[in-house]
PDB file of C-alpha atoms in Angstrom:
ATOM      1  CA  MET A 585      -4.952  -7.890 -30.371  1.00 75.00           C
ATOM      2  CA  THR A 586      -2.048  -7.493 -27.896  1.00 87.00           C
ATOM      3  CA  LYS A 587      -2.654  -9.417 -24.676  1.00 93.00           C
ATOM      4  CA  ILE A 588      -2.381  -7.504 -21.349  1.00 96.00           C
ATOM      5  CA  ARG A 589      -0.001  -9.573 -19.174  1.00 97.00           C
ATOM      6  CA  LEU A 590      -1.196  -9.630 -15.605  1.00 97.00           C
ATOM      7  CA  LEU A 591       0.464 -10.832 -12.383  1.00 97.00           C
ATOM      8  CA  LEU A 592      -1.849 -11.438  -9.337  1.00 97.00           C
ATOM      9  CA  ALA A 593      -0.686 -11.514  -5.696  1.00 97.00           C
ATOM     10  CA  ASP A 594      -2.830 -12.486  -2.671  1.00 96.00           C
ATOM     11  CA  ASP A 595      -2.272 -14.808   0.242  1.00 94.00           C
ATOM     12  CA  HIS A 596      -5.762 -16.158   0.413  1.00 94.00           C
ATOM     13  CA  PRO A 597      -6.323 -19.231  -1.889  1.00 93.00           C
ATOM     14  CA  LEU A 598     -10.100 -18.636  -2.405  1.00 93.00           C
ATOM     15  CA  ILE A 599      -9.460 -15.023  -3.337  1.00 92.00           C
ATOM     16  CA  ARG A 600      -6.677 -15.977  -5.697  1.00 93.00           C
ATOM     17  CA  GLU A 601      -8.908 -18.541  -7.421  1.00 93.00           C
ATOM     18  CA  GLY A 602     -11.896 -16.115  -7.594  1.00 94.00           C
ATOM     19  CA  PHE A 603      -9.949 -13.426  -9.324  1.00 94.00           C
ATOM     20  CA  ARG A 604      -8.068 -15.982 -11.478  1.00 93.00           C
ATOM     21  CA  SER A 605     -11.441 -17.100 -12.751  1.00 93.00           C
ATOM     22  CA  LEU A 606     -12.602 -13.521 -13.397  1.00 92.00           C
ATOM     23  CA  LEU A 607      -9.443 -12.408 -15.193  1.00 92.00           C
ATOM     24  CA  THR A 608      -9.230 -15.445 -17.501  1.00 92.00           C
ATOM     25  CA  LYS A 609     -12.734 -14.883 -18.817  1.00 92.00           C
ATOM     26  CA  ASN A 610     -11.512 -11.830 -20.785  1.00 93.00           C
ATOM     27  CA  GLU A 611      -9.674 -12.877 -23.955  1.00 93.00           C
ATOM     28  CA  ARG A 612      -7.570  -9.646 -23.895  1.00 94.00           C
ATOM     29  CA  PHE A 613      -5.978 -10.624 -20.473  1.00 96.00           C
ATOM     30  CA  GLU A 614      -3.265 -13.132 -19.979  1.00 96.00           C
ATOM     31  CA  LEU A 615      -2.688 -14.133 -16.364  1.00 96.00           C
ATOM     32  CA  VAL A 616       1.001 -14.981 -16.443  1.00 96.00           C
ATOM     33  CA  GLY A 617       1.474 -15.792 -12.779  1.00 96.00           C
ATOM     34  CA  ILE A 618       0.045 -15.786  -9.248  1.00 97.00           C
ATOM     35  CA  ALA A 619       2.111 -14.987  -6.150  1.00 97.00           C
ATOM     36  CA  GLU A 620       1.244 -15.826  -2.545  1.00 95.00           C
ATOM     37  CA  ASN A 621       3.382 -13.219  -0.748  1.00 96.00           C
ATOM     38  CA  GLY A 622       5.304 -10.072  -1.519  1.00 96.00           C
ATOM     39  CA  LYS A 623       8.796 -11.668  -1.885  1.00 96.00           C
ATOM     40  CA  GLU A 624       7.453 -14.127  -4.533  1.00 97.00           C
ATOM     41  CA  LEU A 625       5.645 -11.190  -6.241  1.00 97.00           C
ATOM     42  CA  VAL A 626       9.068  -9.300  -6.576  1.00 97.00           C
ATOM     43  CA  GLU A 627      10.685 -12.466  -8.036  1.00 97.00           C
ATOM     44  CA  LEU A 628       7.896 -13.149 -10.514  1.00 97.00           C
ATOM     45  CA  ALA A 629       7.782  -9.519 -11.588  1.00 97.00           C
ATOM     46  CA  GLY A 630      11.382 -10.025 -12.750  1.00 95.00           C
ATOM     47  CA  SER A 631      10.988 -13.426 -14.415  1.00 95.00           C
ATOM     48  CA  LEU A 632       7.518 -12.963 -15.993  1.00 96.00           C
ATOM     49  CA  SER A 633       7.661  -9.339 -17.165  1.00 94.00           C
ATOM     50  CA  PRO A 634       4.006  -8.472 -16.654  1.00 97.00           C
ATOM     51  CA  ASP A 635       2.374  -5.241 -17.860  1.00 97.00           C
ATOM     52  CA  ILE A 636       0.312  -4.845 -14.670  1.00 97.00           C
ATOM     53  CA  ILE A 637       0.516  -6.228 -11.231  1.00 98.00           C
ATOM     54  CA  LEU A 638      -2.624  -6.598  -9.090  1.00 97.00           C
ATOM     55  CA  THR A 639      -1.586  -7.033  -5.388  1.00 97.00           C
ATOM     56  CA  ASP A 640      -3.128  -7.129  -1.989  1.00 96.00           C
ATOM     57  CA  ILE A 641      -1.558  -5.174   0.842  1.00 95.00           C
ATOM     58  CA  ASN A 642      -1.375  -7.613   3.862  1.00 92.00           C
ATOM     59  CA  MET A 643       0.706 -10.651   2.865  1.00 93.00           C
ATOM     60  CA  PRO A 644       3.269 -12.785   4.616  1.00 90.00           C
ATOM     61  CA  VAL A 645       7.098 -12.584   4.210  1.00 92.00           C
ATOM     62  CA  MET A 646       6.842  -9.106   2.581  1.00 93.00           C
ATOM     63  CA  ASN A 647       3.650  -7.026   2.285  1.00 94.00           C
ATOM     64  CA  GLY A 648       2.311  -5.478  -0.900  1.00 94.00           C
ATOM     65  CA  MET A 649       3.478  -1.999  -0.245  1.00 94.00           C
ATOM     66  CA  GLU A 650       7.036  -3.162   0.345  1.00 95.00           C
ATOM     67  CA  ALA A 651       6.882  -5.263  -2.786  1.00 97.00           C
ATOM     68  CA  ILE A 652       5.635  -2.471  -4.789  1.00 96.00           C
ATOM     69  CA  GLU A 653       8.439  -0.164  -3.658  1.00 95.00           C
ATOM     70  CA  GLN A 654      11.045  -2.750  -4.770  1.00 96.00           C
ATOM     71  CA  ILE A 655       9.335  -3.384  -8.035  1.00 97.00           C
ATOM     72  CA  HIS A 656       9.226   0.290  -8.895  1.00 94.00           C
ATOM     73  CA  LYS A 657      12.954   0.432  -8.399  1.00 94.00           C
ATOM     74  CA  LEU A 658      13.878  -2.829 -10.197  1.00 96.00           C
ATOM     75  CA  TYR A 659      11.265  -2.844 -12.977  1.00 95.00           C
ATOM     76  CA  PRO A 660      10.014   0.758 -13.441  1.00 93.00           C
ATOM     77  CA  ASN A 661       7.937  -0.131 -16.545  1.00 94.00           C
ATOM     78  CA  VAL A 662       5.593  -2.477 -14.570  1.00 96.00           C
ATOM     79  CA  LYS A 663       2.415  -0.758 -13.482  1.00 96.00           C
ATOM     80  CA  CYS A 664       1.216  -1.719  -9.999  1.00 97.00           C
ATOM     81  CA  VAL A 665      -2.390  -1.678  -8.806  1.00 97.00           C
ATOM     82  CA  ILE A 666      -3.588  -2.282  -5.197  1.00 96.00           C
ATOM     83  CA  LEU A 667      -6.470  -4.790  -5.029  1.00 95.00           C
ATOM     84  CA  THR A 668      -7.619  -4.957  -1.432  1.00 93.00           C
ATOM     85  CA  MET A 669     -10.368  -4.634   1.135  1.00 92.00           C
ATOM     86  CA  HIS A 670      -8.623  -1.944   2.974  1.00 90.00           C
ATOM     87  CA  GLU A 671     -10.267   1.533   2.491  1.00 87.00           C
ATOM     88  CA  GLU A 672      -8.493   3.289   5.298  1.00 85.00           C
ATOM     89  CA  ARG A 673      -7.205   6.663   4.357  1.00 82.00           C
ATOM     90  CA  GLU A 674      -3.562   6.029   5.470  1.00 83.00           C
ATOM     91  CA  TYR A 675      -3.294   3.007   3.251  1.00 87.00           C
ATOM     92  CA  ILE A 676      -4.576   4.953   0.286  1.00 89.00           C
ATOM     93  CA  ILE A 677      -2.217   7.940   0.921  1.00 86.00           C
ATOM     94  CA  LYS A 678       0.776   5.635   1.356  1.00 88.00           C
ATOM     95  CA  ALA A 679      -0.115   3.678  -1.967  1.00 90.00           C
ATOM     96  CA  LEU A 680      -0.340   6.995  -3.802  1.00 88.00           C
ATOM     97  CA  LYS A 681       3.092   8.074  -2.570  1.00 87.00           C
ATOM     98  CA  LEU A 682       4.482   4.793  -3.846  1.00 90.00           C
ATOM     99  CA  GLY A 683       3.151   5.659  -7.331  1.00 90.00           C
ATOM    100  CA  VAL A 684       0.462   3.090  -7.776  1.00 94.00           C
ATOM    101  CA  TYR A 685      -1.715   3.297 -10.934  1.00 94.00           C
ATOM    102  CA  GLY A 686      -4.796   2.200  -9.159  1.00 93.00           C
ATOM    103  CA  TYR A 687      -6.420   1.322  -5.808  1.00 94.00           C
ATOM    104  CA  ILE A 688      -9.269  -1.095  -6.202  1.00 94.00           C
ATOM    105  CA  LEU A 689     -11.454  -2.548  -3.567  1.00 94.00           C
ATOM    106  CA  LYS A 690     -12.087  -6.356  -3.824  1.00 92.00           C
ATOM    107  CA  ASN A 691     -15.951  -5.924  -3.974  1.00 91.00           C
ATOM    108  CA  ILE A 692     -15.532  -4.500  -7.494  1.00 90.00           C
ATOM    109  CA  GLU A 693     -17.715  -5.905 -10.237  1.00 91.00           C
ATOM    110  CA  ARG A 694     -16.130  -7.904 -13.063  1.00 91.00           C
ATOM    111  CA  PHE A 695     -16.938  -5.221 -15.718  1.00 91.00           C
ATOM    112  CA  ASP A 696     -15.403  -2.396 -13.614  1.00 93.00           C
ATOM    113  CA  LEU A 697     -12.318  -4.582 -12.916  1.00 94.00           C
ATOM    114  CA  GLU A 698     -11.811  -5.135 -16.625  1.00 95.00           C
ATOM    115  CA  LYS A 699     -12.316  -1.438 -17.248  1.00 92.00           C
ATOM    116  CA  ALA A 700      -9.790  -0.587 -14.588  1.00 93.00           C
ATOM    117  CA  ILE A 701      -7.099  -2.842 -16.034  1.00 96.00           C
ATOM    118  CA  ILE A 702      -7.558  -1.507 -19.548  1.00 94.00           C
ATOM    119  CA  ALA A 703      -7.475   2.061 -18.362  1.00 93.00           C
ATOM    120  CA  VAL A 704      -4.148   1.498 -16.454  1.00 94.00           C
ATOM    121  CA  TYR A 705      -2.701  -0.321 -19.407  1.00 95.00           C
ATOM    122  CA  GLU A 706      -3.541   2.543 -21.742  1.00 92.00           C
ATOM    123  CA  GLY A 707      -1.770   4.963 -19.470  1.00 91.00           C
ATOM    124  CA  GLY A 708      -4.515   6.027 -17.080  1.00 91.00           C
ATOM    125  CA  LYS A 709      -5.363   5.452 -13.456  1.00 91.00           C
ATOM    126  CA  TYR A 710      -8.303   3.874 -11.756  1.00 92.00           C
ATOM    127  CA  PHE A 711      -9.549   4.265  -8.144  1.00 91.00           C
ATOM    128  CA  SER A 712     -12.695   2.670  -6.720  1.00 90.00           C
ATOM    129  CA  PRO A 713     -15.544   5.210  -6.053  1.00 87.00           C
ATOM    130  CA  ILE A 714     -15.053   5.006  -2.256  1.00 86.00           C
ATOM    131  CA  VAL A 715     -11.392   5.630  -2.599  1.00 85.00           C
ATOM    132  CA  THR A 716     -11.995   8.669  -4.833  1.00 83.00           C
ATOM    133  CA  ASN A 717     -14.390  10.067  -2.225  1.00 81.00           C
ATOM    134  CA  ILE A 718     -11.787   9.638   0.483  1.00 76.00           C
ATOM    135  CA  LEU A 719      -9.135  11.434  -1.676  1.00 73.00           C
ATOM    136  CA  ALA A 720     -11.685  14.216  -2.333  1.00 70.00           C
ATOM    137  CA  GLU A 721     -12.274  14.699   1.404  1.00 67.00           C
ATOM    138  CA  SER A 722      -8.495  14.869   1.905  1.00 60.00           C
ATOM    139  CA  VAL A 723      -8.256  17.739  -0.652  1.00 54.00           C
ATOM    140  CA  VAL A 724     -10.967  19.854   0.878  1.00 49.00           C
ATOM    141  CA  ARG A 725      -9.891  19.493   4.522  1.00 52.00           C
ATOM    142  CA  PRO A 726      -8.609  22.706   5.998  1.00 45.00           C
ATOM    143  CA  GLU A 727      -4.986  23.053   6.559  1.00 47.00           C
ATOM    144  CA  GLN A 728      -3.734  21.588   9.855  1.00 50.00           C
ATOM    145  CA  ALA A 729      -1.986  23.709  12.421  1.00 47.00           C
ATOM    146  CA  PRO A 730       1.828  23.508  12.033  1.00 51.00           C
ATOM    147  CA  VAL A 731       3.570  20.977  14.312  1.00 58.00           C
ATOM    148  CA  ALA A 732       6.993  21.055  15.932  1.00 70.00           C
ATOM    149  CA  GLU A 733       9.763  19.395  14.088  1.00 83.00           C
ATOM    150  CA  LEU A 734      10.736  15.923  15.238  1.00 88.00           C
ATOM    151  CA  THR A 735      14.388  15.296  16.346  1.00 91.00           C
ATOM    152  CA  PRO A 736      16.538  12.684  14.455  1.00 89.00           C
ATOM    153  CA  ARG A 737      16.191  10.322  17.395  1.00 93.00           C
ATOM    154  CA  GLU A 738      12.442  10.769  17.521  1.00 92.00           C
ATOM    155  CA  LYS A 739      12.275   9.965  13.833  1.00 91.00           C
ATOM    156  CA  GLU A 740      14.243   6.783  14.403  1.00 92.00           C
ATOM    157  CA  VAL A 741      11.851   5.765  17.129  1.00 93.00           C
ATOM    158  CA  LEU A 742       8.912   6.679  14.991  1.00 92.00           C
ATOM    159  CA  GLU A 743      10.150   4.507  12.061  1.00 90.00           C
ATOM    160  CA  LEU A 744      10.637   1.470  14.211  1.00 92.00           C
ATOM    161  CA  VAL A 745       7.217   1.922  15.986  1.00 89.00           C
ATOM    162  CA  ALA A 746       5.572   2.226  12.450  1.00 87.00           C
ATOM    163  CA  GLN A 747       7.186  -1.130  11.701  1.00 86.00           C
ATOM    164  CA  GLY A 748       5.318  -2.688  14.598  1.00 84.00           C
ATOM    165  CA  LEU A 749       8.147  -3.060  17.081  1.00 88.00           C
ATOM    166  CA  SER A 750       7.314  -2.997  20.766  1.00 89.00           C
ATOM    167  CA  THR A 751       8.824  -0.393  23.195  1.00 91.00           C
ATOM    168  CA  LYS A 752      11.293  -3.008  24.292  1.00 93.00           C
ATOM    169  CA  GLN A 753      12.245  -3.990  20.836  1.00 93.00           C
ATOM    170  CA  VAL A 754      12.797  -0.403  19.856  1.00 93.00           C
ATOM    171  CA  ALA A 755      14.934   0.148  22.939  1.00 93.00           C
ATOM    172  CA  ASP A 756      17.010  -2.952  22.117  1.00 94.00           C
ATOM    173  CA  LYS A 757      17.409  -1.842  18.472  1.00 92.00           C
ATOM    174  CA  LEU A 758      18.637   1.655  19.332  1.00 94.00           C
ATOM    175  CA  GLY A 759      20.531   0.761  22.461  1.00 94.00           C
ATOM    176  CA  ILE A 760      18.542   2.977  24.777  1.00 94.00           C
ATOM    177  CA  GLY A 761      16.215   2.361  27.763  1.00 93.00           C
ATOM    178  CA  THR A 762      12.493   1.642  27.496  1.00 93.00           C
ATOM    179  CA  ARG A 763      11.742   4.758  29.522  1.00 93.00           C
ATOM    180  CA  THR A 764      13.636   6.805  27.032  1.00 95.00           C
ATOM    181  CA  VAL A 765      11.603   5.280  24.165  1.00 94.00           C
ATOM    182  CA  GLU A 766       8.390   6.039  26.012  1.00 93.00           C
ATOM    183  CA  SER A 767       9.489   9.612  26.611  1.00 93.00           C
ATOM    184  CA  HIS A 768      10.173  10.081  22.876  1.00 93.00           C
ATOM    185  CA  ARG A 769       6.830   8.659  22.076  1.00 91.00           C
ATOM    186  CA  VAL A 770       4.997  11.033  24.443  1.00 92.00           C
ATOM    187  CA  ASN A 771       6.884  14.018  23.065  1.00 92.00           C
ATOM    188  CA  MET A 772       6.005  13.053  19.551  1.00 92.00           C
ATOM    189  CA  LEU A 773       2.331  12.764  20.409  1.00 91.00           C
ATOM    190  CA  LYS A 774       2.534  16.326  21.834  1.00 90.00           C
ATOM    191  CA  LYS A 775       4.520  17.638  18.887  1.00 89.00           C
ATOM    192  CA  MET A 776       2.229  16.099  16.336  1.00 88.00           C
ATOM    193  CA  LYS A 777      -0.965  16.991  18.233  1.00 86.00           C
ATOM    194  CA  VAL A 778      -2.410  13.488  18.261  1.00 86.00           C
ATOM    195  CA  ASN A 779      -3.748  11.260  20.879  1.00 85.00           C
ATOM    196  CA  ASN A 780      -2.366   7.782  20.180  1.00 86.00           C
ATOM    197  CA  THR A 781       0.238   5.889  18.308  1.00 86.00           C
ATOM    198  CA  ALA A 782      -2.140   5.015  15.380  1.00 82.00           C
ATOM    199  CA  GLU A 783      -2.967   8.725  14.777  1.00 83.00           C
ATOM    200  CA  LEU A 784       0.846   9.485  15.131  1.00 87.00           C
ATOM    201  CA  ILE A 785       1.721   7.067  12.307  1.00 86.00           C
ATOM    202  CA  ARG A 786      -1.180   8.193  10.074  1.00 83.00           C
ATOM    203  CA  LYS A 787      -0.270  11.868  10.440  1.00 84.00           C
ATOM    204  CA  SER A 788       3.384  11.095   9.885  1.00 85.00           C
ATOM    205  CA  ILE A 789       2.470   9.441   6.667  1.00 84.00           C
ATOM    206  CA  GLU A 790       0.285  12.388   5.592  1.00 79.00           C
ATOM    207  CA  MET A 791       3.129  14.814   6.358  1.00 79.00           C
ATOM    208  CA  LYS A 792       5.648  12.624   4.506  1.00 77.00           C
ATOM    209  CA  ILE A 793       7.691  12.140   7.696  1.00 82.00           C
ATOM    210  CA  LEU A 794       7.362   8.316   7.108  1.00 76.00           C
TER     211      LEU A 794
END
């Protein structure tokens, strides 16, 4: 029987050990490596040639989403699966846009985890039930009212804000004043018809602006 080569990435030692223990109990699986951050994950993806990567989202140096984006460009045959506690809709939507083969919550049972890995290896996809429900709700939601188009400068500000930069950091990066940055932010909230920055980023991801 051909072994399924797995690469695991998580920054928490106890979680890494827990999933290492689960994965090595199945004789069909071969855990070829474990990464502690996104940068290490990209490097190991190249040197170990796994079939499937199981990665968390929030990790130091480089997060899981950024790592997946690089891996898909460098090693398109590797199948990436998110393994996380995050069940927020914006994370799920962004992961789907990156082309992940699965989105699994960490409270998954061992049997279901094994089923998910095998399904992905055989060409399918796997999403935890809660994730599937969230996706279903997204499909049945009524169409949102159209929004005004953002200017190129507003998009620049939005991208930097989405990266977690403060108003001053955005201003310094773009060589503009903090009041100008704040003005752009207020205008974007009005155009996108949202109430705060978190909603602005979420809606921008949904509309593929980010």
